Short mmCIF file of C-alpha atoms in Angstrom, two decimals:
data_model
loop_
_atom_site.label_atom_id
_atom_site.label_comp_id
_atom_site.label_asym_id
_atom_site.label_seq_id
_atom_site.Cartn_x
_atom_site.Cartn_y
_atom_site.Cartn_z
CA MET Q 1 37.54 7.40 -67.36
CA LYS Q 2 41.00 6.46 -68.86
CA LYS Q 3 42.54 4.40 -66.22
CA TYR Q 4 46.65 4.50 -65.62
CA LEU Q 5 49.01 3.18 -63.38
CA ALA Q 6 51.80 5.26 -62.70
CA SER Q 7 54.96 3.71 -61.35
CA THR Q 8 57.19 6.37 -59.09
CA VAL Q 9 56.30 9.20 -57.20
CA ALA Q 10 57.68 11.24 -59.94
CA ALA Q 11 56.36 9.10 -62.62
CA SER Q 12 53.10 10.38 -61.40
CA ALA Q 13 49.80 9.88 -62.04
CA LEU Q 14 49.62 13.54 -63.48
CA ALA Q 15 52.49 12.98 -65.83
CA LEU Q 16 50.45 10.51 -67.60
CA VAL Q 17 47.61 12.84 -68.22
CA LEU Q 18 49.26 16.30 -68.47
CA GLY Q 19 50.03 15.40 -71.90
CA LEU Q 20 53.16 13.63 -71.27
CA ALA Q 21 55.23 11.24 -73.42
CA PRO Q 22 55.65 7.91 -71.87
CA ALA Q 23 59.38 7.62 -72.37
CA SER Q 24 61.91 5.38 -70.25
CA ALA Q 25 65.72 4.77 -70.34
CA ASP Q 26 65.34 1.90 -72.39
CA GLU Q 27 62.55 2.92 -74.50
CA LYS Q 28 62.69 5.57 -77.84
CA LEU Q 29 61.57 8.83 -77.61
CA ASP Q 30 58.24 9.91 -78.72
CA PRO Q 31 59.08 11.24 -82.10
CA ASN Q 32 56.03 13.76 -81.67
CA ALA Q 33 57.73 15.31 -78.67
CA LYS Q 34 58.64 18.75 -78.73
CA GLN Q 35 61.95 20.04 -76.92
CA GLY Q 36 61.53 23.09 -74.55
CA GLY Q 37 58.88 24.91 -72.62
CA ALA Q 38 58.17 25.32 -68.87
CA ILE Q 39 55.64 25.15 -66.57
CA THR Q 40 54.87 26.69 -63.22
CA ILE Q 41 53.89 24.51 -59.96
CA THR Q 42 52.75 26.11 -56.78
CA TYR Q 43 53.14 24.87 -53.17
CA LYS Q 44 52.00 26.70 -49.64
CA ASP Q 45 55.15 25.75 -47.76
CA ASP Q 46 58.67 25.65 -48.41
CA VAL Q 47 60.84 22.53 -49.00
CA ALA Q 48 62.75 21.39 -46.01
CA THR Q 49 65.70 19.52 -47.81
CA LEU Q 50 66.63 18.10 -51.16
CA ASP Q 51 68.80 15.45 -49.93
CA PRO Q 52 67.90 12.00 -50.77
CA ALA Q 53 68.91 10.60 -47.87
CA ILE Q 54 66.54 12.83 -45.49
CA GLY Q 55 63.65 14.14 -47.78
CA TYR Q 56 60.91 12.07 -47.05
CA ASP Q 57 57.61 14.08 -47.42
CA TRP Q 58 55.14 13.95 -50.22
CA GLN Q 59 56.25 17.34 -51.27
CA ASN Q 60 60.11 16.88 -51.78
CA TRP Q 61 59.96 13.18 -52.56
CA SER Q 62 59.38 13.80 -56.30
CA MET Q 63 61.29 16.85 -56.51
CA ILE Q 64 64.29 14.98 -55.10
CA LYS Q 65 63.56 12.02 -57.95
CA SER Q 66 64.04 14.84 -60.67
CA LEU Q 67 67.58 15.48 -59.37
CA PHE Q 68 69.25 12.32 -58.31
CA ASP Q 69 69.01 8.55 -59.68
CA GLY Q 70 69.46 5.21 -58.25
CA LEU Q 71 70.71 1.92 -59.56
CA MET Q 72 66.97 0.85 -60.05
CA ASP Q 73 63.65 2.42 -61.19
CA TYR Q 74 60.07 1.52 -62.57
CA GLU Q 75 59.07 0.96 -66.15
CA PRO Q 76 56.64 4.09 -67.06
CA GLY Q 77 52.93 3.19 -66.66
CA THR Q 78 53.93 -0.07 -64.65
CA THR Q 79 55.32 -1.44 -61.15
CA ASN Q 80 57.80 -3.44 -63.05
CA LEU Q 81 61.38 -2.88 -61.82
CA ARG Q 82 63.91 -2.09 -64.41
CA PRO Q 83 67.71 -1.07 -64.14
CA GLU Q 84 68.64 2.47 -64.26
CA LEU Q 85 72.22 3.65 -63.34
CA ALA Q 86 72.45 -0.17 -63.44
CA GLU Q 87 72.64 -1.23 -67.07
CA SER Q 88 72.14 -4.89 -65.75
CA TYR Q 89 72.27 -7.00 -62.34
CA GLU Q 90 72.99 -10.45 -61.44
CA ILE Q 91 71.15 -12.55 -58.35
CA SER Q 92 72.69 -15.14 -56.69
CA PRO Q 93 70.71 -18.23 -56.66
CA ASP Q 94 70.29 -18.28 -52.95
CA GLY Q 95 68.88 -14.62 -53.25
CA THR Q 96 71.48 -12.83 -51.11
CA THR Q 97 74.14 -11.35 -53.51
CA PHE Q 98 73.36 -8.70 -55.95
CA THR Q 99 76.06 -7.84 -58.64
CA PHE Q 100 75.01 -4.44 -60.26
CA LYS Q 101 76.81 -3.45 -63.60
CA LEU Q 102 76.68 0.58 -64.04
CA ARG Q 103 75.82 2.45 -66.96
CA LYS Q 104 79.27 4.19 -68.65
CA GLY Q 105 79.36 7.82 -69.16
CA VAL Q 106 76.59 9.26 -66.55
CA LYS Q 107 77.83 12.08 -64.92
CA PHE Q 108 76.95 14.34 -61.76
CA HIS Q 109 75.73 17.68 -62.10
CA ASN Q 110 79.57 19.06 -61.40
CA GLY Q 111 80.73 17.28 -64.48
CA ARG Q 112 82.49 14.28 -62.76
CA GLU Q 113 81.45 10.53 -63.60
CA MET Q 114 79.72 8.60 -61.53
CA THR Q 115 81.53 5.18 -60.39
CA ALA Q 116 80.78 2.51 -58.06
CA ASP Q 117 82.85 4.14 -55.25
CA ASP Q 118 79.62 6.77 -55.27
CA VAL Q 119 77.00 3.85 -54.92
CA LYS Q 120 78.96 2.43 -52.19
CA TYR Q 121 79.51 5.68 -50.33
CA SER Q 122 75.95 6.61 -50.86
CA LEU Q 123 74.84 3.48 -49.54
CA ASP Q 124 77.10 3.86 -46.22
CA ARG Q 125 76.13 7.30 -45.89
CA VAL Q 126 72.45 6.99 -45.67
CA THR Q 127 72.97 4.24 -43.17
CA ASN Q 128 75.22 6.00 -40.86
CA PRO Q 129 73.49 7.39 -37.76
CA LYS Q 130 75.21 10.69 -38.29
CA THR Q 131 73.27 11.15 -41.26
CA GLN Q 132 69.75 10.97 -39.32
CA SER Q 133 68.24 9.35 -42.43
CA PRO Q 134 64.47 8.50 -41.80
CA GLY Q 135 65.37 5.66 -44.55
CA ALA Q 136 68.20 3.91 -42.88
CA GLY Q 137 66.08 0.82 -41.65
CA PHE Q 138 65.46 -0.24 -45.67
CA PHE Q 139 68.82 -1.23 -45.93
CA ALA Q 140 68.77 -3.38 -42.64
CA SER Q 141 69.22 -6.52 -44.60
CA ILE Q 142 72.87 -5.81 -46.11
CA LYS Q 143 75.51 -7.38 -44.15
CA GLY Q 144 77.34 -5.07 -41.71
CA TYR Q 145 74.01 -3.06 -41.58
CA GLU Q 146 73.90 -3.69 -37.48
CA ASP Q 147 77.38 -2.67 -36.87
CA VAL Q 148 76.85 0.90 -38.79
CA ALA Q 149 73.63 1.63 -37.09
CA GLY Q 150 75.26 1.04 -34.11
CA GLY Q 151 78.37 3.22 -34.54
CA LYS Q 152 80.79 0.34 -34.57
CA ALA Q 153 81.81 0.77 -38.05
CA GLU Q 154 81.55 3.50 -40.95
CA SER Q 155 81.04 1.23 -43.93
CA LEU Q 156 78.83 -1.26 -44.91
CA ALA Q 157 80.38 -4.72 -44.88
CA GLY Q 158 78.19 -5.85 -47.72
CA VAL Q 159 78.92 -3.49 -50.20
CA THR Q 160 82.10 -4.16 -52.11
CA VAL Q 161 83.40 -2.18 -55.33
CA VAL Q 162 84.58 -5.02 -57.64
CA ASP Q 163 86.04 -2.08 -60.29
CA PRO Q 164 84.80 1.09 -61.30
CA ALA Q 165 81.72 -0.14 -63.21
CA THR Q 166 80.53 -2.96 -60.66
CA VAL Q 167 79.47 -2.91 -57.10
CA LYS Q 168 78.30 -6.07 -55.30
CA ILE Q 169 75.58 -5.92 -52.43
CA GLU Q 170 75.53 -9.03 -50.09
CA LEU Q 171 72.49 -9.31 -47.73
CA SER Q 172 72.69 -11.27 -44.30
CA ARG Q 173 69.23 -12.68 -45.24
CA PRO Q 174 67.23 -13.12 -48.31
CA ASP Q 175 65.23 -10.24 -48.85
CA ALA Q 176 61.70 -10.16 -51.41
CA THR Q 177 62.12 -6.24 -51.47
CA PHE Q 178 65.48 -5.56 -51.94
CA LEU Q 179 65.33 -4.15 -55.69
CA HIS Q 180 62.64 -2.06 -54.41
CA VAL Q 181 64.75 -0.49 -52.10
CA MET Q 182 67.25 -0.08 -54.42
CA ALA Q 183 64.78 2.12 -56.38
CA ILE Q 184 63.62 4.55 -53.58
CA ASN Q 185 65.17 7.70 -53.11
CA PHE Q 186 67.19 6.62 -50.05
CA SER Q 187 69.13 4.73 -52.43
CA HIS Q 188 69.76 7.40 -54.98
CA VAL Q 189 73.64 8.40 -55.61
CA VAL Q 190 75.43 11.61 -54.76
CA PRO Q 191 78.88 12.60 -55.07
CA LYS Q 192 81.09 12.39 -51.91
CA GLU Q 193 82.96 15.81 -52.86
CA GLU Q 194 79.70 17.88 -52.86
CA VAL Q 195 78.38 16.41 -49.22
CA GLU Q 196 81.59 17.22 -47.70
CA LYS Q 197 81.67 20.62 -49.39
CA TYR Q 198 78.43 21.73 -48.05
CA GLY Q 199 77.89 19.52 -44.96
CA ALA Q 200 74.53 19.81 -43.36
CA ASP Q 201 73.38 22.05 -45.92
CA PHE Q 202 74.02 19.35 -48.78
CA GLY Q 203 70.05 19.55 -48.96
CA LYS Q 204 70.36 23.09 -49.89
CA HIS Q 205 72.83 22.56 -52.69
CA PRO Q 206 71.91 18.98 -54.37
CA VAL Q 207 74.27 17.75 -57.05
CA GLY Q 208 73.06 14.57 -58.43
CA THR Q 209 72.94 12.59 -61.81
CA GLY Q 210 69.34 13.39 -62.35
CA ALA Q 211 67.50 15.06 -65.31
CA TYR Q 212 67.08 18.40 -63.48
CA LYS Q 213 69.70 20.43 -61.60
CA LEU Q 214 69.27 23.00 -59.14
CA GLY Q 215 69.03 26.33 -60.75
CA GLU Q 216 67.93 28.61 -58.05
CA TRP Q 217 66.42 28.18 -54.29
CA THR Q 218 64.93 31.57 -52.71
CA LEU Q 219 64.03 30.26 -49.52
CA GLY Q 220 60.07 30.99 -49.00
CA GLN Q 221 59.65 32.24 -52.55
CA ARG Q 222 60.70 29.66 -55.49
CA LEU Q 223 62.82 27.01 -56.78
CA VAL Q 224 63.92 26.79 -60.26
CA PHE Q 225 64.88 23.29 -61.85
CA GLU Q 226 66.76 23.75 -64.95
CA ARG Q 227 67.37 20.94 -67.84
CA ASN Q 228 70.29 19.08 -67.22
CA ALA Q 229 71.91 19.07 -70.96
CA ASP Q 230 74.22 16.32 -69.80
CA TYR Q 231 71.61 14.15 -68.73
CA TRP Q 232 72.57 10.22 -69.43
CA HIS Q 233 69.17 9.56 -71.34
CA LYS Q 234 69.79 11.75 -74.63
CA GLY Q 235 66.81 13.72 -75.31
CA LEU Q 236 65.23 13.74 -71.88
CA PRO Q 237 63.57 15.69 -70.02
CA TYR Q 238 61.64 17.69 -72.62
CA LEU Q 239 61.10 20.79 -70.60
CA ASP Q 240 63.97 23.19 -70.06
CA LYS Q 241 62.82 24.82 -66.66
CA ILE Q 242 60.39 23.79 -63.89
CA THR Q 243 59.71 26.77 -61.54
CA PHE Q 244 58.07 26.02 -58.07
CA GLU Q 245 56.53 28.73 -56.51
CA ILE Q 246 56.27 28.57 -52.50
CA GLY Q 247 53.72 30.34 -50.33
CA GLN Q 248 50.58 29.94 -52.67
CA GLU Q 249 47.40 29.41 -50.72
CA PRO Q 250 45.72 26.17 -52.51
CA ILE Q 251 42.69 28.71 -53.37
CA VAL Q 252 45.11 31.03 -54.42
CA ALA Q 253 46.77 28.71 -56.61
CA LEU Q 254 43.38 27.50 -58.31
CA LEU Q 255 42.34 31.00 -58.93
CA ARG Q 256 46.02 31.54 -60.66
CA LEU Q 257 45.69 28.17 -62.60
CA GLN Q 258 41.98 29.50 -64.02
CA LYS Q 259 43.64 32.51 -65.15
CA GLY Q 260 46.14 30.75 -66.76
CA GLU Q 261 49.38 32.01 -64.47
CA VAL Q 262 50.36 28.68 -63.39
CA ASP Q 263 50.19 25.14 -64.64
CA VAL Q 264 49.46 22.96 -61.72
CA PRO Q 265 48.65 23.61 -57.96
CA GLY Q 266 51.20 21.16 -56.41
CA ASP Q 267 48.89 21.06 -53.15
CA GLY Q 268 45.51 19.94 -55.13
CA ILE Q 269 42.35 21.30 -55.59
CA PRO Q 270 41.38 22.75 -52.29
CA PRO Q 271 38.16 20.96 -50.63
CA ALA Q 272 36.19 23.70 -50.53
CA LYS Q 273 36.44 24.46 -54.11
CA PHE Q 274 36.03 20.74 -55.29
CA GLN Q 275 32.28 20.60 -55.80
CA GLU Q 276 32.40 24.27 -57.55
CA VAL Q 277 35.48 22.66 -59.86
CA MET Q 278 33.47 19.73 -60.59
CA ALA Q 279 30.41 21.42 -61.61
CA ASP Q 280 31.85 23.06 -64.22
CA PRO Q 281 32.39 20.87 -67.26
CA ALA Q 282 35.65 23.26 -68.52
CA GLN Q 283 37.21 22.86 -65.52
CA LYS Q 284 36.41 19.08 -65.05
CA ALA Q 285 37.93 17.93 -67.80
CA ARG Q 286 41.37 19.31 -66.63
CA VAL Q 287 40.95 17.36 -63.41
CA VAL Q 288 43.18 14.37 -62.61
CA GLU Q 289 42.31 11.92 -59.77
CA GLY Q 290 44.60 9.50 -58.30
CA GLY Q 291 43.51 6.80 -56.15
CA GLN Q 292 46.57 6.17 -54.08
CA LEU Q 293 48.03 3.27 -52.30
CA GLN Q 294 47.77 5.66 -49.16
CA THR Q 295 46.38 5.35 -45.55
CA GLY Q 296 45.48 8.55 -43.63
CA TYR Q 297 45.77 8.00 -39.71
CA ALA Q 298 46.36 9.57 -36.01
CA THR Q 299 49.41 8.41 -34.34
CA MET Q 300 49.57 8.19 -30.63
CA ASN Q 301 53.05 8.07 -29.06
CA THR Q 302 53.32 4.92 -27.39
CA THR Q 303 56.00 5.86 -24.84
CA MET Q 304 54.14 8.93 -23.64
CA ALA Q 305 51.45 8.46 -21.00
CA PRO Q 306 48.87 7.86 -21.00
CA PHE Q 307 49.09 6.65 -24.48
CA ASP Q 308 51.77 3.87 -23.25
CA ASN Q 309 48.34 2.22 -22.06
CA VAL Q 310 46.79 0.38 -25.04
CA LYS Q 311 43.50 0.49 -23.59
CA VAL Q 312 43.37 4.34 -24.17
CA ARG Q 313 44.87 3.82 -27.62
CA GLN Q 314 41.93 1.43 -28.58
CA ALA Q 315 39.69 3.62 -26.89
CA VAL Q 316 40.71 6.46 -29.55
CA ASN Q 317 40.14 3.87 -32.24
CA MET Q 318 36.78 3.68 -31.14
CA ALA Q 319 36.08 7.48 -30.55
CA ILE Q 320 36.81 8.69 -34.23
CA ASN Q 321 33.94 8.72 -36.58
CA LYS Q 322 35.33 7.95 -39.51
CA GLU Q 323 32.23 8.27 -41.87
CA ARG Q 324 31.95 11.89 -40.88
CA ILE Q 325 35.50 12.81 -41.35
CA VAL Q 326 35.27 11.33 -45.12
CA LYS Q 327 32.10 13.55 -45.51
CA ILE Q 328 34.25 16.65 -44.76
CA ILE Q 329 36.38 16.27 -47.56
CA ASN Q 330 33.24 15.65 -50.08
CA ASN Q 331 33.64 11.60 -49.75
CA ARG Q 332 37.06 11.49 -51.55
CA ALA Q 333 38.56 8.94 -49.50
CA VAL Q 334 37.07 5.76 -47.85
CA PRO Q 335 37.31 4.90 -43.98
CA ALA Q 336 40.05 2.49 -43.40
CA ASN Q 337 40.21 -0.02 -40.58
CA GLN Q 338 43.88 -1.27 -41.02
CA PRO Q 339 47.34 0.15 -41.96
CA LEU Q 340 47.17 -1.00 -45.40
CA PRO Q 341 44.94 0.42 -48.35
CA PRO Q 342 42.56 -1.77 -49.81
CA SER Q 343 44.32 -2.44 -53.21
CA MET Q 344 47.72 -3.52 -51.18
CA PRO Q 345 48.60 -7.12 -51.05
CA GLY Q 346 48.00 -8.34 -47.86
CA TYR Q 347 45.21 -6.24 -46.95
CA ASP Q 348 42.82 -8.56 -44.85
CA LYS Q 349 39.05 -8.17 -46.51
CA ASN Q 350 37.91 -10.22 -43.53
CA PHE Q 351 39.31 -7.50 -40.66
CA ALA Q 352 36.72 -6.00 -38.85
CA GLY Q 353 38.96 -3.11 -37.26
CA TYR Q 354 37.42 -1.09 -34.24
CA LYS Q 355 33.97 0.13 -34.87
CA TYR Q 356 32.33 3.44 -34.02
CA ASP Q 357 31.51 3.02 -30.15
CA VAL Q 358 31.53 6.18 -27.95
CA GLU Q 359 29.85 4.43 -24.87
CA LYS Q 360 32.69 1.46 -25.36
CA ALA Q 361 35.51 3.92 -25.86
CA LYS Q 362 34.41 5.63 -22.46
CA ALA Q 363 34.55 2.21 -20.72
CA LEU Q 364 37.66 1.40 -21.83
CA LEU Q 365 39.00 4.73 -20.82
CA GLY Q 366 37.89 4.00 -17.54
CA GLU Q 367 39.32 0.43 -17.02
CA ALA Q 368 42.63 2.26 -18.07
CA GLY Q 369 42.05 5.01 -14.96
CA HIS Q 370 40.78 7.87 -16.79
CA ALA Q 371 37.13 7.91 -16.36
CA ASP Q 372 37.36 11.87 -16.04
CA GLY Q 373 39.83 11.74 -19.28
CA PHE Q 374 42.83 13.75 -19.93
CA GLU Q 375 44.39 16.52 -21.51
CA THR Q 376 46.60 16.05 -24.69
CA GLN Q 377 47.77 17.78 -28.01
CA LEU Q 378 47.02 17.05 -31.53
CA PHE Q 379 49.48 17.90 -34.26
CA VAL Q 380 48.55 18.88 -37.68
CA MET Q 381 49.57 19.84 -41.29
CA ASN Q 382 48.27 23.58 -41.30
CA THR Q 383 47.10 23.07 -45.24
CA ASP Q 384 43.10 22.89 -45.59
CA PRO Q 385 41.36 20.29 -45.02
CA ASN Q 386 43.72 19.00 -42.39
CA PRO Q 387 42.74 21.63 -39.68
CA ARG Q 388 39.29 20.90 -40.12
CA ILE Q 389 40.00 17.05 -39.95
CA ALA Q 390 41.59 17.53 -36.56
CA GLN Q 391 39.09 19.80 -35.51
CA ALA Q 392 36.32 16.86 -36.17
CA ILE Q 393 38.74 14.32 -34.15
CA GLN Q 394 39.12 16.78 -31.54
CA GLN Q 395 35.40 16.88 -31.11
CA ASP Q 396 35.32 13.10 -31.25
CA LEU Q 397 37.69 12.86 -28.45
CA ALA Q 398 36.16 15.37 -26.51
CA ALA Q 399 32.95 13.08 -26.31
CA ILE Q 400 34.70 10.66 -24.40
CA GLY Q 401 36.33 13.08 -22.19
CA ILE Q 402 39.70 13.56 -24.01
CA LYS Q 403 40.42 17.26 -24.30
CA ALA Q 404 42.89 17.72 -27.25
CA SER Q 405 44.35 21.00 -28.25
CA ILE Q 406 45.15 21.29 -31.92
CA GLN Q 407 48.65 22.42 -32.92
CA SER Q 408 48.38 23.49 -36.33
CA LEU Q 409 52.03 23.86 -38.04
CA ALA Q 410 53.77 23.81 -41.29
CA GLN Q 411 54.53 20.18 -42.85
CA ALA Q 412 58.18 20.46 -41.90
CA ASN Q 413 57.45 21.45 -38.17
CA VAL Q 414 55.27 18.48 -37.59
CA ILE Q 415 57.19 15.90 -39.26
CA ALA Q 416 59.91 17.34 -37.04
CA ALA Q 417 57.77 17.00 -33.71
CA GLY Q 418 56.91 13.43 -34.71
CA GLY Q 419 60.60 12.33 -35.14
CA ASP Q 420 61.28 13.63 -31.81
CA LYS Q 421 60.58 11.17 -28.82
CA ALA Q 422 59.47 13.89 -26.53
CA GLY Q 423 57.80 15.77 -29.37
CA ALA Q 424 54.03 15.06 -30.19
CA PRO Q 425 51.57 13.18 -27.95
CA MET Q 426 49.31 12.84 -31.13
CA ILE Q 427 49.59 13.65 -35.07
CA TRP Q 428 46.94 13.63 -37.72
CA SER Q 429 48.95 12.68 -40.57
CA GLY Q 430 46.77 13.79 -43.28
CA GLY Q 431 48.81 15.92 -45.86
CA MET Q 432 51.76 13.80 -45.11
CA ALA Q 433 49.71 10.50 -44.72
CA TRP Q 434 51.73 7.30 -45.68
CA ILE Q 435 51.90 6.73 -49.46
CA ALA Q 436 53.71 3.85 -50.64
CA ASP Q 437 57.51 4.27 -51.43
CA PHE Q 438 57.14 0.95 -53.37
CA PRO Q 439 54.39 -1.35 -54.17
CA ASP Q 440 54.63 -4.03 -51.32
CA PRO Q 441 53.08 -4.66 -47.91
CA SER Q 442 56.44 -3.98 -46.40
CA ASN Q 443 56.82 -0.80 -46.79
CA PHE Q 444 53.80 -0.03 -44.56
CA TYR Q 445 55.58 -1.46 -41.63
CA GLY Q 446 59.27 -0.87 -41.50
CA PRO Q 447 59.45 2.87 -41.82
CA ILE Q 448 56.36 3.90 -39.61
CA LEU Q 449 55.67 1.04 -37.27
CA GLY Q 450 58.84 -1.55 -37.00
CA CYS Q 451 61.41 -0.71 -34.38
CA GLY Q 452 64.02 0.87 -37.17
CA GLY Q 453 61.79 3.79 -37.81
CA ALA Q 454 61.34 4.44 -33.90
CA VAL Q 455 64.65 6.81 -34.21
CA GLN Q 456 65.02 10.15 -33.60
CA GLY Q 457 64.44 11.79 -37.35
CA GLY Q 458 62.49 8.81 -37.97
CA TRP Q 459 58.72 8.15 -39.32
CA ASN Q 460 57.28 6.22 -36.62
CA TRP Q 461 55.64 8.75 -34.90
CA ALA Q 462 53.73 6.31 -32.60
CA TRP Q 463 57.45 5.12 -31.48
CA TYR Q 464 55.72 1.71 -31.75
CA CYS Q 465 58.35 -1.16 -31.49
CA ASN Q 466 57.42 -4.85 -31.20
CA LYS Q 467 60.34 -6.97 -31.70
CA ASP Q 468 58.33 -10.20 -31.90
CA LEU Q 469 56.74 -8.65 -35.27
CA ASP Q 470 59.91 -7.16 -36.28
CA ASP Q 471 60.98 -10.69 -36.41
CA LYS Q 472 57.75 -11.81 -38.07
CA ALA Q 473 58.19 -9.20 -40.94
CA ALA Q 474 61.95 -10.44 -41.51
CA LYS Q 475 60.39 -13.94 -42.13
CA ALA Q 476 57.73 -12.80 -44.26
CA ASP Q 477 60.71 -10.80 -46.37
CA SER Q 478 62.72 -13.76 -46.46
CA ILE Q 479 60.15 -15.41 -48.77
CA VAL Q 480 61.63 -14.59 -52.26
CA ASP Q 481 60.07 -17.31 -54.11
CA PRO Q 482 57.04 -15.70 -56.35
CA ALA Q 483 55.59 -18.78 -55.96
CA LYS Q 484 55.27 -18.33 -52.59
CA ALA Q 485 53.65 -14.66 -52.66
CA ASP Q 486 50.57 -16.02 -51.21
CA GLU Q 487 52.01 -17.39 -47.85
CA ARG Q 488 53.96 -14.14 -47.71
CA TYR Q 489 51.05 -11.85 -48.18
CA LYS Q 490 49.30 -13.90 -45.33
CA LEU Q 491 51.99 -13.55 -42.76
CA TRP Q 492 51.70 -9.77 -43.43
CA GLY Q 493 48.14 -9.57 -42.79
CA GLU Q 494 48.75 -11.29 -39.51
CA ILE Q 495 51.45 -8.84 -38.51
CA TYR Q 496 49.05 -5.93 -39.25
CA ALA Q 497 46.33 -7.75 -36.88
CA LYS Q 498 48.84 -7.53 -34.22
CA VAL Q 499 49.57 -4.05 -34.86
CA MET Q 500 45.94 -3.10 -34.79
CA GLU Q 501 45.35 -5.18 -31.53
CA ASP Q 502 48.02 -2.91 -29.75
CA ALA Q 503 46.57 0.09 -31.62
CA PRO Q 504 49.58 2.50 -31.95
CA TRP Q 505 47.23 4.24 -34.59
CA ALA Q 506 44.11 5.01 -35.37
CA PRO Q 507 43.68 4.32 -39.17
CA VAL Q 508 41.10 6.52 -40.53
CA PHE Q 509 40.69 6.73 -44.55
CA ASN Q 510 42.36 5.93 -47.86
CA GLU Q 511 42.52 9.14 -49.99
CA GLN Q 512 41.98 9.95 -53.40
CA ARG Q 513 43.84 13.07 -54.35
CA PHE Q 514 42.48 15.64 -57.12
CA THR Q 515 44.36 18.21 -58.82
CA MET Q 516 44.67 19.93 -62.32
CA ARG Q 517 46.43 20.56 -65.29
CA SER Q 518 46.32 23.90 -67.22
CA PRO Q 519 45.30 24.04 -70.83
CA ARG Q 520 48.97 24.26 -72.03
CA MET Q 521 49.48 20.59 -70.39
CA ALA Q 522 46.99 19.30 -73.10
CA GLY Q 523 45.69 19.52 -76.40
CA ASP Q 524 47.69 19.33 -80.13
CA ASP Q 525 50.02 22.01 -78.93
CA LYS Q 526 50.68 20.75 -75.69
CA LEU Q 527 54.05 20.92 -73.62
CA TYR Q 528 55.54 17.63 -73.26
CA VAL Q 529 56.90 16.31 -69.94
CA ASP Q 530 58.34 12.82 -69.71
CA PRO Q 531 56.66 10.82 -66.87
CA VAL Q 532 59.73 9.94 -65.48
CA HIS Q 533 60.79 13.43 -64.11
CA ILE Q 534 57.69 15.35 -64.01
CA PRO Q 535 58.13 16.58 -60.18
CA ILE Q 536 54.41 15.95 -58.64
CA ASN Q 537 53.88 13.65 -56.01
CA TYR Q 538 51.68 10.57 -56.38
CA ASP Q 539 52.89 7.18 -55.90
CA TYR Q 540 51.67 3.78 -57.62
CA VAL Q 541 48.14 5.05 -58.40
CA TYR Q 542 45.17 4.39 -60.51
CA VAL Q 543 44.51 7.67 -62.72
CA ASN Q 544 41.04 8.86 -63.70
CA ASP Q 545 41.37 11.42 -66.71
CA VAL Q 546 38.04 12.76 -65.59
CA GLN Q 547 35.60 13.50 -68.41
#
């Protein structure tokens, strides 16, 4: 098996094995690459938005990456940061001031040249509470963030336009993750005039500087991305067009792939068909496996009774039979006992977590005043195998007296319920489970466990907020010296141990994802797709080209 390390969501695991040329902004193009061609990708659910300040699910994240660019990105095939819209950058000796020089001649899809004013506008916009960005908390280290987040200011004091090609960003504290933040979608640059033109509908009319531009969006049917002929990296992208067909059940998509009608089933191989596919040598040869920095978990809304009682939450952790759930998905995951996946720095190999123990879970419920159990709701994305996993959790909870009715909804509806403080008592995160935005332990805290993520429209569906842990997290991320990385990771391990004591989640498994490529994506006459801009959804993953 060949192994690769993909760099970003859009520079996906699939991109490295679908016959794709390893090009980047600072590398020569593959001399054997062919320009042109088109591919078709299927999804069951429609896309909620293509606004980089708002989009935050596994489906639209990589699509957005294909339409927009940020100051930073990653070298394809690595997790090494490199400038993207920035041509270069400098960091002050104390690690609190970042000065970015912008590339010249970069144009938005509307033909206007991008400037430093656009960078400042985009950062002001994503942190403005009126935008309701789930990623606003990523920028908390920028000077003036608190004033903007609190509605006291419209502009970040720490972001200064030095000249049209230079932007300076000052931080209120050293932040070891800041350049990673400048590489995520929330930092991508948007043109003010287009945002003001479309208002709340900008996510349906996206305009960026990316390799592709939106050619068509027929809601519930298809999206078409067309090659940006004015893209700043000459020669990229290779494909002329990418069509996303919406409303395709995963099993139907697989059948269409087998018939050569589509190129990639975006929702992956349906679990019910997994064994059949892997038993067929011809199909197995086209399988792509991604072992992600991912954790699937069940959230409990800590502001809702009875989940405001820590003993209830601990009981739920003990009640879930993780080994059985892993078997439901054909052992395509490993049981999880903490928020961080095993390959993430800061993961504590000695942490035991909550053992599966029905009797002890019942005893804890009794201590919490719920000896007879209670009724609740468990929200879940309606794409297989997630409803079946939710049913398994439902059965496990019933064994300790908790009657959970399942609310099986489209991905966007589950996300909306999680981002509403009164929306969902419990959520099974599968299908939307956390995959690292960047390869650092802090990324599993801020947006999904930190106080900054416990906001309307946020991703902290447990609505968990421990200000002492927020302070400790800030202390960990102020350690910018690479020589002190172990000290920093130890602090993060302590943070996650306390999170597990408070039990806002029940971590269930760390998953691997499987999908397939069409024959057109490999071989001597293959279509070429550069790994920076193919919009398939994997993040920082080890990939096996299954043989």
